[in-house]
Short mmCIF file of N, CA, C and O in Angstrom, two decimals:
data_model
loop_
_atom_site.label_atom_id
_atom_site.label_comp_id
_atom_site.label_asym_id
_atom_site.label_seq_id
_atom_site.Cartn_x
_atom_site.Cartn_y
_atom_site.Cartn_z
N SER A 742 0.53 -1.01 0.17
CA SER A 742 -0.14 0.12 -0.12
C SER A 742 1.12 1.33 -0.09
O SER A 742 2.04 1.36 0.28
N ASN A 743 0.84 2.09 -0.40
CA ASN A 743 0.96 3.72 -0.43
C ASN A 743 0.98 4.39 0.93
O ASN A 743 0.27 4.76 1.37
N CYS A 744 2.15 4.39 1.63
CA CYS A 744 2.31 4.84 2.99
C CYS A 744 3.16 6.55 2.86
O CYS A 744 4.43 6.41 3.11
N GLY A 745 2.16 7.63 2.67
CA GLY A 745 2.62 8.99 2.81
C GLY A 745 2.14 9.53 3.84
O GLY A 745 2.24 10.81 3.33
N GLY A 746 1.67 8.99 4.78
CA GLY A 746 1.39 10.08 5.73
C GLY A 746 2.74 10.60 6.61
O GLY A 746 3.98 10.69 6.23
N ASN A 747 2.40 11.71 7.27
CA ASN A 747 3.72 12.55 8.08
C ASN A 747 4.58 11.25 9.01
O ASN A 747 3.80 10.92 9.74
N ASN A 748 5.63 11.88 8.76
CA ASN A 748 6.52 10.98 10.24
C ASN A 748 5.92 11.96 11.36
O ASN A 748 6.14 12.80 11.68
N LYS A 749 6.19 10.93 12.89
CA LYS A 749 6.36 10.78 13.77
C LYS A 749 7.13 10.68 14.57
O LYS A 749 7.89 11.83 15.37
N ASP A 750 8.43 10.02 14.15
CA ASP A 750 9.43 9.71 14.40
C ASP A 750 10.21 8.47 13.19
O ASP A 750 9.77 8.10 12.78
N VAL A 751 11.52 8.83 13.19
CA VAL A 751 12.72 8.20 12.20
C VAL A 751 13.92 7.89 13.18
O VAL A 751 14.17 8.92 13.50
N GLN A 752 14.29 6.89 13.02
CA GLN A 752 15.60 6.50 13.65
C GLN A 752 16.32 5.61 12.71
O GLN A 752 15.92 4.60 12.07
N GLU A 753 17.55 5.99 12.99
CA GLU A 753 18.76 5.05 12.03
C GLU A 753 19.74 5.11 13.30
O GLU A 753 20.41 5.83 13.57
N SER A 754 20.49 3.67 13.01
CA SER A 754 21.56 2.87 13.80
C SER A 754 22.44 2.36 13.20
O SER A 754 22.17 1.79 11.74
N THR A 755 23.55 2.71 12.90
CA THR A 755 24.79 1.74 12.83
C THR A 755 25.88 1.47 12.94
O THR A 755 25.88 2.53 13.77
N VAL A 756 26.33 0.23 12.43
CA VAL A 756 27.60 -0.26 12.79
C VAL A 756 28.59 -0.85 12.24
O VAL A 756 27.97 -0.83 10.99
N GLY A 757 29.72 -0.52 12.07
CA GLY A 757 30.24 -1.52 11.53
C GLY A 757 32.04 -1.43 11.47
O GLY A 757 32.77 -0.92 12.86
N TYR A 758 33.13 -1.90 10.68
CA TYR A 758 34.76 -1.70 10.88
C TYR A 758 34.88 -2.12 9.62
O TYR A 758 34.29 -2.38 8.36
N TRP A 759 36.27 -1.64 9.89
CA TRP A 759 37.22 -1.98 8.72
C TRP A 759 38.52 -2.79 9.10
O TRP A 759 38.85 -2.67 10.13
N TYR A 760 38.93 -3.71 8.13
CA TYR A 760 39.54 -4.26 8.01
C TYR A 760 41.13 -5.11 7.31
O TYR A 760 40.58 -5.16 5.67
N ASP A 761 42.03 -4.62 7.85
CA ASP A 761 43.62 -4.46 6.60
C ASP A 761 43.95 -6.00 6.62
O ASP A 761 44.55 -6.26 7.26
N PHE A 762 43.81 -6.34 5.46
CA PHE A 762 43.84 -7.27 5.28
C PHE A 762 45.87 -7.49 4.94
O PHE A 762 46.23 -7.94 5.21
N TYR A 763 46.25 -6.50 4.13
CA TYR A 763 47.52 -6.12 3.68
C TYR A 763 48.00 -4.87 4.01
O TYR A 763 46.69 -4.24 3.00
N LYS A 764 48.81 -4.18 4.46
CA LYS A 764 49.47 -3.09 4.27
C LYS A 764 51.21 -3.10 4.28
O LYS A 764 51.60 -3.78 5.66
N GLY A 765 51.40 -2.61 3.20
CA GLY A 765 52.80 -2.57 3.08
C GLY A 765 53.59 -2.16 1.87
O GLY A 765 52.25 -1.04 1.56
N PRO A 766 54.40 -2.42 1.55
CA PRO A 766 55.05 -1.77 0.34
C PRO A 766 54.38 -1.85 -0.93
O PRO A 766 54.29 -0.57 -2.04
N LYS A 767 53.37 -2.72 -1.14
CA LYS A 767 52.64 -2.88 -2.86
C LYS A 767 51.47 -1.88 -2.04
O LYS A 767 49.77 -2.01 -2.73
N GLY A 768 51.26 -1.36 -1.34
CA GLY A 768 49.65 -0.80 -0.91
C GLY A 768 49.40 -1.87 0.22
O GLY A 768 49.66 -1.61 0.95
N ARG A 769 47.74 -0.96 0.08
CA ARG A 769 46.65 -2.00 0.99
C ARG A 769 45.59 -2.23 0.86
O ARG A 769 44.53 -1.65 -0.10
N LEU A 770 45.71 -3.87 0.98
CA LEU A 770 43.79 -4.59 1.03
C LEU A 770 43.02 -4.20 2.39
O LEU A 770 43.96 -4.93 3.33
N ARG A 771 41.93 -3.21 2.07
CA ARG A 771 41.10 -3.35 3.33
C ARG A 771 39.50 -4.16 2.81
O ARG A 771 39.11 -3.60 1.94
N GLN A 772 39.21 -4.66 4.20
CA GLN A 772 37.86 -5.19 3.42
C GLN A 772 37.08 -4.42 4.70
O GLN A 772 37.23 -3.99 5.65
N GLY A 773 35.37 -4.24 4.48
CA GLY A 773 34.55 -3.69 5.35
C GLY A 773 33.55 -3.93 5.55
O GLY A 773 32.69 -4.24 4.57
N ILE A 774 32.60 -3.71 6.90
CA ILE A 774 31.17 -4.40 6.64
C ILE A 774 30.58 -3.44 7.56
O ILE A 774 31.00 -2.58 8.83
N GLN A 775 29.30 -3.04 7.07
CA GLN A 775 28.33 -2.19 8.21
C GLN A 775 27.07 -3.08 7.67
O GLN A 775 26.58 -3.25 7.14
N TYR A 776 26.31 -2.64 8.74
CA TYR A 776 24.90 -2.99 8.87
C TYR A 776 24.01 -1.52 9.35
O TYR A 776 24.51 -0.92 10.02
N SER A 777 23.06 -1.05 8.63
CA SER A 777 21.98 0.10 8.86
C SER A 777 20.72 -0.58 9.34
O SER A 777 20.06 -1.60 8.89
N TYR A 778 19.96 0.02 10.41
CA TYR A 778 18.93 -0.47 10.86
C TYR A 778 17.99 1.19 10.55
O TYR A 778 17.88 2.17 11.74
N PHE A 779 16.66 1.45 9.59
CA PHE A 779 16.25 2.14 9.83
C PHE A 779 14.35 1.92 10.18
O PHE A 779 13.78 0.88 9.68
N ALA A 780 13.99 2.85 10.76
CA ALA A 780 12.57 2.80 11.26
C ALA A 780 11.77 4.24 11.58
O ALA A 780 12.42 5.19 11.79
N ARG A 781 10.50 4.30 10.83
CA ARG A 781 9.93 4.92 10.26
C ARG A 781 8.17 4.69 11.01
O ARG A 781 7.99 3.79 10.77
N ASN A 782 7.92 6.17 11.81
CA ASN A 782 6.95 5.85 12.82
C ASN A 782 6.01 6.92 11.85
O ASN A 782 6.28 8.12 12.46
N LEU A 783 4.47 6.58 11.96
CA LEU A 783 3.89 7.92 11.91
C LEU A 783 2.68 8.20 12.50
O LEU A 783 2.57 7.18 13.70
N TRP A 784 2.52 9.15 12.18
CA TRP A 784 0.72 9.19 13.87
C TRP A 784 0.04 8.15 13.66
O TRP A 784 -0.42 7.94 13.00
N SER A 785 -0.64 8.05 14.71
CA SER A 785 -1.96 7.04 14.87
C SER A 785 -3.02 7.55 14.15
O SER A 785 -3.52 8.76 13.29
N GLY A 786 -3.94 6.55 12.98
CA GLY A 786 -4.87 6.81 12.30
C GLY A 786 -4.10 6.86 10.60
O GLY A 786 -4.91 6.98 9.99
N ALA A 787 -2.97 6.80 10.67
CA ALA A 787 -2.52 7.15 9.25
C ALA A 787 -2.49 5.48 8.46
O ALA A 787 -2.96 4.60 9.81
N GLY A 788 -3.25 5.49 7.40
CA GLY A 788 -3.25 4.21 6.54
C GLY A 788 -2.00 3.73 6.19
O GLY A 788 -0.41 3.57 6.98
N GLY A 789 -2.64 1.64 6.33
CA GLY A 789 -0.72 1.23 5.82
C GLY A 789 -1.27 0.28 7.37
O GLY A 789 -2.36 0.04 8.18
N THR A 790 -0.70 -0.67 7.51
CA THR A 790 -0.19 -1.68 8.57
C THR A 790 0.37 -1.41 9.62
O THR A 790 0.75 -0.33 9.60
N THR A 791 -0.65 -1.79 10.52
CA THR A 791 -0.65 -0.74 11.83
C THR A 791 0.38 -1.65 13.29
O THR A 791 -0.18 -2.88 12.45
N ASN A 792 0.72 -1.35 13.79
CA ASN A 792 1.57 -2.40 14.92
C ASN A 792 0.46 -1.98 15.87
O ASN A 792 -0.46 -1.87 16.34
N PRO A 793 0.52 -2.98 17.18
CA PRO A 793 0.15 -3.07 18.74
C PRO A 793 -0.57 -1.63 19.12
O PRO A 793 -1.47 -1.60 19.81
N GLY A 794 0.33 -0.35 18.81
CA GLY A 794 -0.37 0.47 18.95
C GLY A 794 -0.55 1.48 18.20
O GLY A 794 -1.01 3.34 18.91
N GLY A 795 -1.28 0.74 16.77
CA GLY A 795 -2.12 1.40 16.23
C GLY A 795 -1.34 2.70 15.21
O GLY A 795 -2.12 3.27 14.50
N ASN A 796 -0.22 2.76 15.44
CA ASN A 796 0.64 4.00 14.26
C ASN A 796 0.99 2.95 13.39
O ASN A 796 1.72 1.71 13.60
N ALA A 797 0.91 3.24 12.26
CA ALA A 797 1.78 2.52 10.92
C ALA A 797 3.63 3.02 10.84
O ALA A 797 4.00 3.47 11.49
N GLU A 798 3.61 1.87 10.57
CA GLU A 798 5.46 2.26 10.54
C GLU A 798 5.95 1.10 9.84
O GLU A 798 5.63 0.57 8.66
N GLY A 799 7.35 1.07 9.25
CA GLY A 799 8.08 0.91 8.66
C GLY A 799 9.37 0.50 9.09
O GLY A 799 9.97 1.55 9.48
N THR A 800 10.45 -0.49 8.54
CA THR A 800 11.66 -0.52 9.21
C THR A 800 12.32 -1.33 7.97
O THR A 800 11.67 -1.92 6.96
N ASP A 801 13.76 -1.28 7.56
CA ASP A 801 14.38 -2.07 6.70
C ASP A 801 16.19 -1.92 7.41
O ASP A 801 16.43 -1.48 8.50
N ASN A 802 16.12 -3.22 6.71
CA ASN A 802 17.89 -3.57 7.65
C ASN A 802 18.57 -3.92 6.14
O ASN A 802 17.98 -4.34 5.38
N GLU A 803 19.65 -3.09 6.27
CA GLU A 803 20.53 -2.94 5.11
C GLU A 803 22.09 -3.67 5.59
O GLU A 803 22.97 -3.57 6.65
N VAL A 804 22.57 -4.46 5.22
CA VAL A 804 24.32 -4.81 4.81
C VAL A 804 24.77 -4.20 3.97
O VAL A 804 24.99 -5.00 2.73
N TYR A 805 26.26 -4.09 4.19
CA TYR A 805 27.13 -3.71 3.16
C TYR A 805 28.39 -3.91 2.92
O TYR A 805 29.05 -3.99 4.47
N THR A 806 28.90 -4.20 2.43
CA THR A 806 30.51 -4.75 2.53
C THR A 806 31.17 -3.67 1.05
O THR A 806 30.56 -3.46 0.19
N SER A 807 32.80 -3.71 1.23
CA SER A 807 33.71 -3.19 0.24
C SER A 807 34.70 -3.87 0.65
O SER A 807 35.28 -4.63 1.76
N PHE A 808 35.30 -4.03 -0.77
CA PHE A 808 36.94 -4.54 -0.63
C PHE A 808 37.59 -3.23 -1.14
O PHE A 808 37.58 -3.09 -2.48
N ARG A 809 38.46 -2.89 -0.78
CA ARG A 809 38.81 -1.66 -1.61
C ARG A 809 41.25 -2.20 -1.61
O ARG A 809 41.42 -2.73 -0.66
N TYR A 810 41.27 -1.95 -2.35
CA TYR A 810 42.89 -1.58 -2.71
C TYR A 810 43.23 -0.10 -3.17
O TYR A 810 42.73 0.74 -3.70
N TYR A 811 44.30 0.06 -2.07
CA TYR A 811 45.06 0.99 -2.23
C TYR A 811 46.37 1.62 -2.62
O TYR A 811 46.97 0.63 -2.15
N LEU A 812 46.42 2.04 -3.92
CA LEU A 812 47.89 2.34 -4.29
C LEU A 812 48.78 2.29 -3.44
O LEU A 812 48.74 3.60 -2.41
N PRO A 813 50.09 2.17 -3.48
CA PRO A 813 51.12 2.69 -2.75
C PRO A 813 51.58 4.18 -3.03
O PRO A 813 51.41 4.75 -3.85
#
């Protein structure tokens, strides 16, 4: 369904890290992972899926990975 109501609350949390596999005269090889959680709550009475409190809500979980090579 289309959920275009006014936002009551928006929250985002993120955690991640970088790890260097190699770091030396030939450059650097690095790997990273990041996880993000996003939540959006609307005012009560808005259309869409409702939670027990009666407010429409939406959540999203995202995972990102990265491999990088840095030239020396």
